[in-house]
Coordinates of C-alpha atoms in Angstrom, one line a residue:
Chain W
M94 CA 25.4 -3.8 -39.3
N95 CA 22.9 -3.9 -36.5
V96 CA 19.6 -1.9 -36.3
F97 CA 21.0 0.9 -34.1
E98 CA 24.1 1.4 -36.4
T99 CA 21.9 1.5 -39.5
L100 CA 19.5 4.0 -37.9
N101 CA 22.4 6.1 -36.7
A102 CA 24.0 6.1 -40.1
N103 CA 20.7 6.8 -41.9
L104 CA 19.9 9.8 -39.7
L105 CA 23.3 11.5 -39.6
T106 CA 24.3 11.1 -43.2
Q107 CA 21.4 12.9 -44.7
P108 CA 22.5 15.9 -46.9
F109 CA 20.8 18.6 -44.8
A110 CA 20.8 21.1 -47.6
G111 CA 19.0 24.3 -47.0
Q112 CA 19.0 26.9 -44.3
D113 CA 19.3 26.4 -40.6
T114 CA 17.2 28.8 -38.7
A115 CA 17.8 29.6 -35.1
A116 CA 14.2 30.6 -34.8
I117 CA 12.9 27.1 -35.6
L118 CA 15.3 25.5 -33.1
N119 CA 14.3 28.1 -30.5
Q120 CA 10.5 27.3 -31.0
C121 CA 11.2 23.6 -30.8
Q122 CA 13.1 24.1 -27.6
W123 CA 10.1 25.9 -26.2
I124 CA 7.8 23.0 -27.1
S125 CA 10.2 20.5 -25.6
A126 CA 10.5 22.5 -22.4
M127 CA 6.7 22.7 -22.2
Y128 CA 6.3 18.9 -22.3
A129 CA 8.8 18.5 -19.4
K130 CA 7.0 21.1 -17.4
V131 CA 3.3 20.4 -18.2
E132 CA 3.5 16.6 -18.3
N133 CA 6.5 15.9 -16.1
A134 CA 7.9 14.2 -19.2
I135 CA 11.6 13.7 -20.1
S136 CA 11.8 15.4 -23.5
V137 CA 14.8 15.0 -25.8
L138 CA 15.1 17.3 -28.8
S139 CA 17.7 16.0 -31.2
D140 CA 19.3 18.1 -33.9
L141 CA 20.4 15.6 -36.5
K142 CA 22.3 18.1 -38.7
N143 CA 24.5 19.3 -35.8
N144 CA 24.6 16.0 -33.9
K145 CA 23.3 17.6 -30.7
S146 CA 20.5 16.9 -28.2
Y147 CA 18.7 19.2 -25.7
I148 CA 17.3 17.3 -22.8
Y149 CA 14.5 18.7 -20.6
S150 CA 13.5 16.8 -17.5
G151 CA 10.2 16.7 -15.8
H152 CA 9.9 14.9 -12.4
I153 CA 9.6 11.5 -14.1
A154 CA 13.4 11.5 -14.3
T155 CA 13.7 10.9 -10.5
A156 CA 11.2 8.0 -10.7
L157 CA 13.3 6.5 -13.5
G158 CA 16.5 6.7 -11.5
L159 CA 18.0 9.5 -13.6
T160 CA 19.9 12.3 -11.9
Y161 CA 19.0 15.0 -14.4
S162 CA 18.4 18.4 -13.0
Q163 CA 15.4 20.5 -14.1
D164 CA 17.6 22.6 -16.3
M165 CA 18.0 22.1 -20.0
R166 CA 21.1 19.9 -20.7
E167 CA 22.9 20.0 -24.0
I168 CA 24.9 17.0 -25.2
N169 CA 27.0 16.4 -28.3
S170 CA 25.1 13.4 -29.6
I171 CA 21.6 12.7 -31.0
W172 CA 21.3 9.8 -28.5
E173 CA 20.8 9.9 -24.8
D174 CA 22.7 6.9 -23.3
E175 CA 21.6 7.4 -19.8
I176 CA 18.0 7.0 -20.8
F177 CA 18.8 4.1 -23.0
N178 CA 20.5 2.3 -20.1
R179 CA 17.2 2.3 -18.2
I180 CA 15.3 0.7 -21.1
H181 CA 14.9 -3.1 -21.2
P182 CA 17.4 -4.3 -23.9
D183 CA 14.8 -6.0 -26.0
H184 CA 12.6 -3.0 -25.9
L185 CA 15.5 -0.8 -26.9
V186 CA 16.1 -2.9 -30.0
G187 CA 12.3 -2.7 -30.8
K188 CA 12.4 1.1 -30.3
H189 CA 15.3 1.6 -32.7
L190 CA 13.8 -0.7 -35.3
M191 CA 10.5 1.2 -35.1
E192 CA 12.4 4.5 -35.5
L193 CA 14.2 3.2 -38.5
K194 CA 10.9 2.2 -40.1
F195 CA 9.6 5.6 -39.2
F196 CA 12.5 7.3 -40.9
H197 CA 12.0 5.4 -44.1
L198 CA 8.2 6.0 -44.0
L199 CA 8.7 9.7 -43.6
K200 CA 11.3 10.0 -46.4
G201 CA 8.6 8.8 -48.8
L202 CA 6.2 11.5 -47.7
P203 CA 6.0 15.2 -48.7
L204 CA 7.2 17.6 -46.1
S205 CA 3.7 18.9 -45.4
E206 CA 2.5 15.5 -44.3
R207 CA 5.4 14.5 -42.1
C208 CA 4.2 16.2 -38.9
D209 CA 1.1 14.1 -39.0
Y210 CA 2.9 11.0 -37.9
Q211 CA 4.1 9.8 -34.5
V212 CA 5.8 6.7 -33.1
N213 CA 3.8 5.6 -30.1
S214 CA 5.0 2.8 -27.8
Y215 CA 5.2 1.5 -24.3
L216 CA 8.6 0.6 -23.0
Q217 CA 9.7 -1.3 -20.0
M218 CA 12.1 1.0 -18.1
R219 CA 13.9 0.4 -14.8
N220 CA 12.9 2.8 -12.0
Q221 CA 14.9 4.1 -9.1
Y222 CA 14.4 0.8 -7.3
E223 CA 15.6 -1.1 -10.4
E224 CA 12.2 -2.5 -11.0
Y225 CA 10.7 -2.4 -14.5
M226 CA 7.8 0.1 -15.1
S227 CA 5.8 0.7 -18.2
V228 CA 6.6 4.1 -19.8
Q229 CA 4.9 5.7 -22.7
H230 CA 7.3 6.7 -25.4
R231 CA 6.4 9.1 -28.3
M232 CA 8.6 10.2 -31.0
F233 CA 8.1 12.6 -34.0
Y234 CA 9.9 15.1 -36.1
L235 CA 9.2 18.7 -35.6
H236 CA 11.2 19.9 -38.6
S237 CA 12.6 18.7 -42.0
S238 CA 15.1 20.6 -44.1
N239 CA 14.1 22.0 -47.5
D240 CA 15.8 19.1 -49.2
G241 CA 13.7 16.6 -47.4
S242 CA 16.2 15.6 -44.7
V243 CA 14.5 15.0 -41.4
N244 CA 16.2 17.2 -38.8
L245 CA 14.7 18.0 -35.5
A246 CA 13.3 15.0 -33.6
L247 CA 11.4 15.0 -30.3
C248 CA 11.4 12.0 -28.0
L249 CA 9.0 12.1 -25.1
Y250 CA 9.0 9.7 -22.1
N251 CA 6.1 9.9 -19.7
F252 CA 3.7 7.8 -17.7
G253 CA 0.3 6.9 -18.9
I254 CA -2.1 4.0 -18.7
S255 CA -0.3 1.1 -20.2
P256 CA -2.2 -1.1 -22.6
L257 CA -1.3 -4.4 -21.1
P258 CA 1.3 -6.0 -18.9
V259 CA 3.7 -6.2 -21.8
D260 CA 6.8 -8.3 -22.0
K261 CA 7.4 -7.6 -25.6
Y262 CA 8.0 -4.2 -27.2
Q263 CA 4.7 -2.8 -28.4
G264 CA 4.9 0.1 -30.8
A265 CA 3.2 1.7 -33.7
I266 CA 3.4 4.4 -36.2
V267 CA 0.2 6.4 -36.1
N268 CA -1.2 9.0 -38.4
M269 CA -2.4 11.5 -35.8
R270 CA -4.6 13.2 -38.3
S271 CA -6.7 10.1 -39.3
G272 CA -6.0 7.7 -36.5
K273 CA -4.7 5.1 -39.0
V274 CA -2.1 2.8 -37.6
M275 CA 0.6 2.5 -40.3
V276 CA 3.0 0.0 -38.8
S277 CA 2.2 -1.8 -35.7
D278 CA 4.9 -4.4 -35.1
N279 CA 7.6 -6.4 -36.7
Q280 CA 5.2 -9.0 -38.0
Q281 CA 3.0 -6.6 -39.8
F282 CA 6.0 -4.7 -41.1
S283 CA 7.4 -7.9 -42.6
D284 CA 4.1 -8.2 -44.4
I285 CA 4.9 -5.0 -46.3
L286 CA 6.6 -7.2 -48.9
S287 CA 4.9 -10.2 -50.3
F288 CA 6.6 -13.6 -50.2
R289 CA 7.4 -13.3 -53.9
E290 CA 8.9 -9.8 -53.4
K291 CA 11.1 -11.0 -50.6
E292 CA 12.2 -14.0 -52.7
L293 CA 13.1 -11.6 -55.5
L294 CA 14.9 -9.1 -53.3
Q295 CA 17.0 -11.9 -51.8
L296 CA 18.1 -12.8 -55.4
V297 CA 18.9 -9.1 -56.0
K298 CA 21.0 -9.1 -52.8
N299 CA 22.8 -12.2 -54.0
G300 CA 23.9 -10.2 -57.1
K301 CA 21.6 -11.7 -59.7
S302 CA 20.5 -9.6 -62.7
S303 CA 16.9 -9.2 -63.7
K304 CA 17.4 -11.6 -66.5
E305 CA 18.8 -14.3 -64.2
I306 CA 16.0 -13.7 -61.7
A307 CA 13.4 -14.2 -64.5
T308 CA 14.9 -17.5 -65.4
I309 CA 15.2 -18.7 -61.8
L310 CA 11.6 -17.8 -60.9
S311 CA 10.2 -18.8 -64.3
I312 CA 8.6 -15.4 -64.9
S313 CA 9.0 -12.8 -67.6
I314 CA 11.5 -10.0 -67.3
N315 CA 8.6 -7.5 -67.3
T316 CA 7.2 -9.2 -64.2
V317 CA 10.6 -9.0 -62.6
N318 CA 10.8 -5.3 -63.3
R319 CA 7.3 -4.7 -62.0
H320 CA 8.2 -6.5 -58.8
R321 CA 11.4 -4.5 -58.4
Q322 CA 9.5 -1.2 -58.9
N323 CA 6.9 -2.2 -56.3
I324 CA 9.6 -3.1 -53.8
L325 CA 11.2 0.4 -54.2
E326 CA 7.9 2.1 -53.7
K327 CA 6.9 0.0 -50.7
L328 CA 10.2 0.6 -48.9
H329 CA 10.4 4.3 -50.0
V330 CA 13.9 3.9 -51.5
K331 CA 15.4 4.9 -54.8
N332 CA 17.4 1.9 -55.9
S333 CA 17.9 -1.8 -55.2
F334 CA 21.0 -1.3 -53.1
E335 CA 19.1 0.8 -50.7
A336 CA 16.2 -1.6 -50.7
C337 CA 18.5 -4.5 -49.7
K338 CA 20.1 -2.4 -47.0
I339 CA 16.8 -1.3 -45.4
A340 CA 15.2 -4.7 -45.8
E341 CA 18.2 -6.3 -44.0
A342 CA 18.0 -3.7 -41.2
I343 CA 14.4 -4.2 -40.6
E344 CA 14.8 -8.0 -40.8
L345 CA 12.8 -8.6 -43.9
L346 CA 15.5 -10.7 -45.4
Chain C
M121 CA -28.8 14.6 -9.5
N122 CA -26.8 12.7 -12.1
V123 CA -23.0 12.6 -12.5
F124 CA -22.8 15.3 -15.0
E125 CA -24.9 17.7 -13.0
T126 CA -22.9 17.0 -9.8
L127 CA -19.7 17.6 -11.6
N128 CA -20.9 20.8 -13.2
A129 CA -22.2 22.1 -9.9
N130 CA -19.0 21.1 -8.1
L131 CA -16.7 22.8 -10.6
L132 CA -18.6 26.0 -11.1
T133 CA -19.6 26.8 -7.5
Q134 CA -16.1 26.9 -6.1
P135 CA -15.3 30.2 -4.3
F136 CA -12.5 31.2 -6.7
A137 CA -11.1 33.7 -4.3
G138 CA -7.8 35.3 -5.3
Q139 CA -6.5 37.1 -8.2
D140 CA -7.1 36.3 -11.9
T141 CA -4.1 36.9 -14.0
A142 CA -4.3 37.5 -17.7
A143 CA -0.7 36.3 -17.9
I144 CA -1.5 32.8 -16.7
L145 CA -4.5 32.5 -19.0
N146 CA -2.3 33.6 -21.9
Q147 CA 0.4 31.1 -21.1
C148 CA -2.2 28.3 -20.8
Q149 CA -3.7 29.3 -24.2
W150 CA -0.3 29.1 -25.7
I151 CA 0.1 25.5 -24.3
S152 CA -3.3 24.6 -25.6
A153 CA -2.6 25.9 -29.1
M154 CA 0.7 24.0 -29.1
Y155 CA -1.1 20.7 -28.5
A156 CA -3.4 21.3 -31.4
K157 CA -0.6 22.2 -33.7
V158 CA 2.1 19.7 -32.7
E159 CA -0.1 16.7 -32.0
N160 CA -3.1 17.4 -34.2
A161 CA -5.1 17.2 -31.0
I162 CA -8.4 18.9 -30.1
S163 CA -7.5 20.9 -27.1
V164 CA -10.1 22.5 -24.9
L165 CA -9.0 25.0 -22.2
S166 CA -11.8 25.6 -19.7
D167 CA -11.9 28.6 -17.4
L168 CA -14.1 27.5 -14.6
K169 CA -14.2 30.8 -12.8
N170 CA -15.5 32.7 -15.8
N171 CA -17.5 29.8 -17.3
K172 CA -15.7 30.0 -20.7
S173 CA -13.8 27.6 -23.0
Y174 CA -11.2 28.1 -25.6
I175 CA -11.1 25.4 -28.3
Y176 CA -8.1 24.7 -30.5
S177 CA -8.5 22.2 -33.3
G178 CA -5.8 20.1 -34.9
H179 CA -6.6 18.0 -37.9
I180 CA -8.1 15.2 -35.8
A181 CA -11.3 17.4 -35.7
T182 CA -12.1 16.5 -39.4
A183 CA -11.5 12.8 -38.8
L184 CA -14.0 13.1 -35.9
G185 CA -16.6 14.7 -38.0
L186 CA -16.3 18.1 -36.3
T187 CA -16.4 21.2 -38.5
Y188 CA -14.1 23.3 -36.4
S189 CA -11.8 25.6 -38.2
Q190 CA -8.1 25.8 -37.2
D191 CA -8.7 29.1 -35.4
M192 CA -9.2 29.4 -31.7
R193 CA -12.9 29.3 -30.8
E194 CA -14.2 30.9 -27.6
I195 CA -17.5 29.6 -26.1
N196 CA -19.5 30.7 -23.0
S197 CA -19.5 27.3 -21.3
I198 CA -16.9 25.0 -19.7
W199 CA -18.4 22.1 -21.7
E200 CA -18.0 21.4 -25.4
D201 CA -21.3 19.9 -26.5
E202 CA -20.2 19.2 -30.1
I203 CA -17.4 17.0 -28.9
F204 CA -19.6 15.3 -26.3
N205 CA -22.1 14.4 -29.1
R206 CA -19.4 12.4 -30.8
I207 CA -18.5 10.3 -27.7
H208 CA -20.3 7.0 -27.0
P209 CA -22.9 7.8 -24.3
D210 CA -21.6 5.1 -21.9
H211 CA -18.1 6.5 -22.3
L212 CA -19.3 10.0 -21.7
V213 CA -20.8 9.0 -18.4
G214 CA -17.5 7.2 -17.5
K215 CA -15.5 10.3 -18.4
H216 CA -17.7 12.6 -16.3
L217 CA -17.5 10.2 -13.3
M218 CA -13.7 10.0 -13.6
E219 CA -13.5 13.8 -13.8
L220 CA -15.6 14.1 -10.7
K221 CA -13.3 11.7 -8.9
F222 CA -10.4 13.7 -10.1
F223 CA -11.8 16.9 -8.8
H224 CA -12.3 15.4 -5.4
L225 CA -8.9 13.9 -5.3
L226 CA -7.3 17.2 -6.3
K227 CA -9.2 19.2 -3.7
G228 CA -7.5 17.0 -1.0
L229 CA -4.0 17.8 -2.4
P230 CA -1.8 20.9 -1.8
L231 CA -1.6 23.2 -4.8
S232 CA 2.0 22.3 -5.4
E233 CA 1.1 18.6 -6.1
R234 CA -2.0 19.1 -8.3
C235 CA -0.1 19.5 -11.6
D236 CA 1.4 16.0 -11.1
Y237 CA -1.9 14.3 -11.9
Q238 CA -3.7 13.5 -15.1
V239 CA -6.9 11.7 -16.1
N240 CA -5.9 9.3 -18.9
S241 CA -8.5 7.4 -20.8
Y242 CA -9.5 5.9 -24.1
L243 CA -12.9 6.9 -25.5
Q244 CA -15.0 5.5 -28.3
M245 CA -15.9 8.5 -30.6
R246 CA -17.8 8.5 -33.8
N247 CA -15.7 9.6 -36.8
Q248 CA -16.8 11.4 -39.9
Y249 CA -18.3 8.1 -41.3
E250 CA -20.2 7.6 -38.1
E251 CA -18.1 4.6 -37.1
Y252 CA -16.6 4.4 -33.6
M253 CA -12.8 5.0 -33.2
S254 CA -10.7 4.8 -30.1
V255 CA -9.5 8.3 -29.0
Q256 CA -7.0 9.0 -26.3
H257 CA -8.4 11.5 -23.8
R258 CA -6.2 13.3 -21.3
M259 CA -7.4 15.9 -18.8
F260 CA -5.6 17.9 -16.2
Y261 CA -5.6 21.3 -14.4
L262 CA -3.1 23.9 -15.4
H263 CA -3.9 26.3 -12.6
S264 CA -5.7 26.5 -9.2
S265 CA -6.7 29.8 -7.5
N266 CA -4.9 30.8 -4.3
D267 CA -7.8 29.6 -2.2
G268 CA -7.5 26.1 -3.6
S269 CA -10.3 26.3 -6.2
V270 CA -9.3 24.4 -9.4
N271 CA -9.6 26.8 -12.3
L272 CA -8.0 26.2 -15.7
A273 CA -8.6 22.7 -17.0
L274 CA -7.1 21.3 -20.2
C275 CA -8.9 18.5 -22.1
L276 CA -6.9 16.8 -25.0
Y277 CA -8.3 14.5 -27.6
N278 CA -5.9 12.8 -29.9
F279 CA -5.1 9.5 -31.5
G280 CA -2.7 7.0 -30.0
I281 CA -2.3 3.3 -29.8
S282 CA -5.3 2.1 -28.0
P283 CA -4.8 -0.4 -25.2
L284 CA -7.4 -3.0 -26.2
P285 CA -10.5 -3.2 -28.3
V286 CA -12.6 -1.6 -25.6
D287 CA -16.3 -1.7 -25.2
K288 CA -16.3 -0.2 -21.8
Y289 CA -14.9 3.1 -20.7
Q290 CA -11.3 2.7 -19.6
G291 CA -9.7 5.5 -17.6
A292 CA -7.4 6.2 -14.8
I293 CA -6.0 9.0 -12.7
V294 CA -2.2 8.8 -13.0
N295 CA 0.5 10.5 -10.9
M296 CA 2.7 11.6 -13.8
R297 CA 5.6 12.0 -11.4
S298 CA 5.7 8.6 -9.9
G299 CA 3.7 6.6 -12.5
K300 CA 1.3 5.4 -9.7
V301 CA -2.2 4.8 -10.9
M302 CA -4.5 6.3 -8.3
V303 CA -7.9 5.3 -9.5
S304 CA -8.4 3.0 -12.4
D305 CA -12.1 2.3 -12.7
N306 CA -15.4 2.3 -10.9
Q307 CA -14.7 -1.0 -9.2
Q308 CA -11.5 0.1 -7.7
F309 CA -12.9 3.5 -6.7
S310 CA -15.8 1.8 -4.9
D311 CA -13.2 0.0 -2.9
I312 CA -12.1 3.3 -1.4
L313 CA -14.7 2.8 1.3
S314 CA -14.9 -0.4 3.2
F315 CA -18.1 -2.4 3.4
R316 CA -18.6 -1.1 7.0
E317 CA -18.0 2.5 5.9
K318 CA -20.6 2.2 3.1
E319 CA -23.1 0.7 5.5
L320 CA -22.5 3.5 7.9
L321 CA -22.7 6.2 5.3
Q322 CA -26.0 4.8 4.1
L323 CA -27.4 5.2 7.6
V324 CA -26.1 8.8 7.7
K325 CA -27.8 9.4 4.4
N326 CA -31.1 8.0 5.9
G327 CA -30.9 10.6 8.6
K328 CA -29.7 8.5 11.5
S329 CA -27.7 10.1 14.3
S330 CA -24.4 8.7 15.4
K331 CA -26.1 7.3 18.5
E332 CA -28.7 5.6 16.5
I333 CA -26.1 4.2 14.2
A334 CA -24.1 2.8 17.1
T335 CA -27.2 1.0 18.3
I336 CA -28.1 -0.4 14.9
L337 CA -24.6 -1.6 14.1
S338 CA -23.9 -2.7 17.8
I339 CA -20.7 -0.7 18.0
S340 CA -19.6 2.1 20.3
I341 CA -20.2 5.8 19.5
N342 CA -16.5 6.3 19.4
T343 CA -16.2 3.7 16.7
V344 CA -19.0 5.4 14.7
N345 CA -17.2 8.7 15.0
R346 CA -13.9 7.2 13.9
H347 CA -15.6 5.7 10.8
R348 CA -17.2 9.0 10.0
Q349 CA -13.9 10.8 10.2
N350 CA -12.2 8.2 8.0
I351 CA -15.0 8.6 5.4
L352 CA -14.5 12.3 5.2
E353 CA -10.8 11.9 4.8
K354 CA -11.1 9.3 2.1
L355 CA -13.6 11.3 0.1
H356 CA -11.8 14.6 0.6
V357 CA -14.9 16.3 1.9
K358 CA -15.6 18.5 5.0
N359 CA -18.9 17.1 6.3
S360 CA -21.4 14.2 6.1
F361 CA -23.7 16.0 3.7
E362 CA -20.9 16.4 1.1
A363 CA -19.8 12.9 1.7
C364 CA -23.3 11.6 0.9
K365 CA -23.5 13.8 -2.1
I366 CA -20.2 12.7 -3.6
A367 CA -20.7 9.0 -2.6
E368 CA -24.0 9.0 -4.4
A369 CA -22.6 10.7 -7.5
I370 CA -19.8 8.3 -7.8
E371 CA -22.1 5.4 -7.2
L372 CA -20.7 4.2 -3.9
L373 CA -24.2 4.2 -2.3

């Protein structure tokens, strides 16, 4: 399973228990339209529960070779293929990976803190002349369901001053309240688990029991269990199966 | 006259002919509040005609050592001193200079194109622990009067991924519709006038007539007049007095 498929499955298979309110969707649509109008951004509001997106296009769309009209466009998908087709393939993988990390980070946070975080990145996108340009991409959730499922996501694409001439995807998860950068790239994310924790998780993935792992690594069973608990906490997951799945998706294993 | 005083005088002494509509102010206040809420930004809406500002504070205010409450705050000034006090003095000068350039760039554009442009920069600001942090600053006009006076300005301060560890002010005027960077720093702005044009403008400033200048530079009076016309166009001003004033303020002379 590749990064995109993992992300897609993770997002769409949440329980989404709790009420849907038209008022919240309506307010979020207003916000999305505002970004397109005030900043000339392309603004994509995705409704994960109903597998729909609402696309609002500022004038950047023309520069990026997209034929969107200014009107809101509703599609039956949480992904916007035409936009993805303009993004450099390596950057698209980087973007999906970052969004997967973001999803797992948010799931570990109380609802009240989730709106403090944003994914911020610079993507290379092909313009109307098929040349690559640097585009600022921001992504955050505007709403989570009562049961904790993340629900309404906003993706913004606009121009800014790009940090550097970047070949490689450059992204980060930023706490917009404190300025703290939570995750800044693959390398640093892979540092989330220690070498020992990765070694242990690999053994879990290979079907070994805690007792077997203790013998293999010459450590006590208590130490094994402490490591396992730390891994679950660090990855914001509930059990070892989920830990293996996410660790694999984000290329920790 | 320093940069700040020039900017202040330029902004506040516009004619502001044409109607004031409460509906436009109200809509711009809604937009400003939205930025504070959705992005945790500090959002300052300045009404140049009435010399007032409306400040909306997201949670970034606390991180930046500002004691703003969440409520909208109205002040009788287009400047927000408490915020300026948190900005590194060199960056504050850079910011004012960029805003002065922005004002003069916009004055040369038709009303319909003005909303396509933003000042984008990264400022060093002192946080609640008196340490400097990198803060993204964006500034644009939401509304111009019928007579061309720029009127409602929005300043946004929020966290992002900063381009580089920056000692020096880094800012740019960006066309958000095309991605084109119009002015990226003092150096490039100083390139707006050629060496010959600067030489000539210096002579104008020293009170020389076109005829005297022609003699001094050993060129024809027609050439002098062509240079003078080009200078006015490049600086978006109507006469030589204004050209000298702005050239001095933006450190071209």
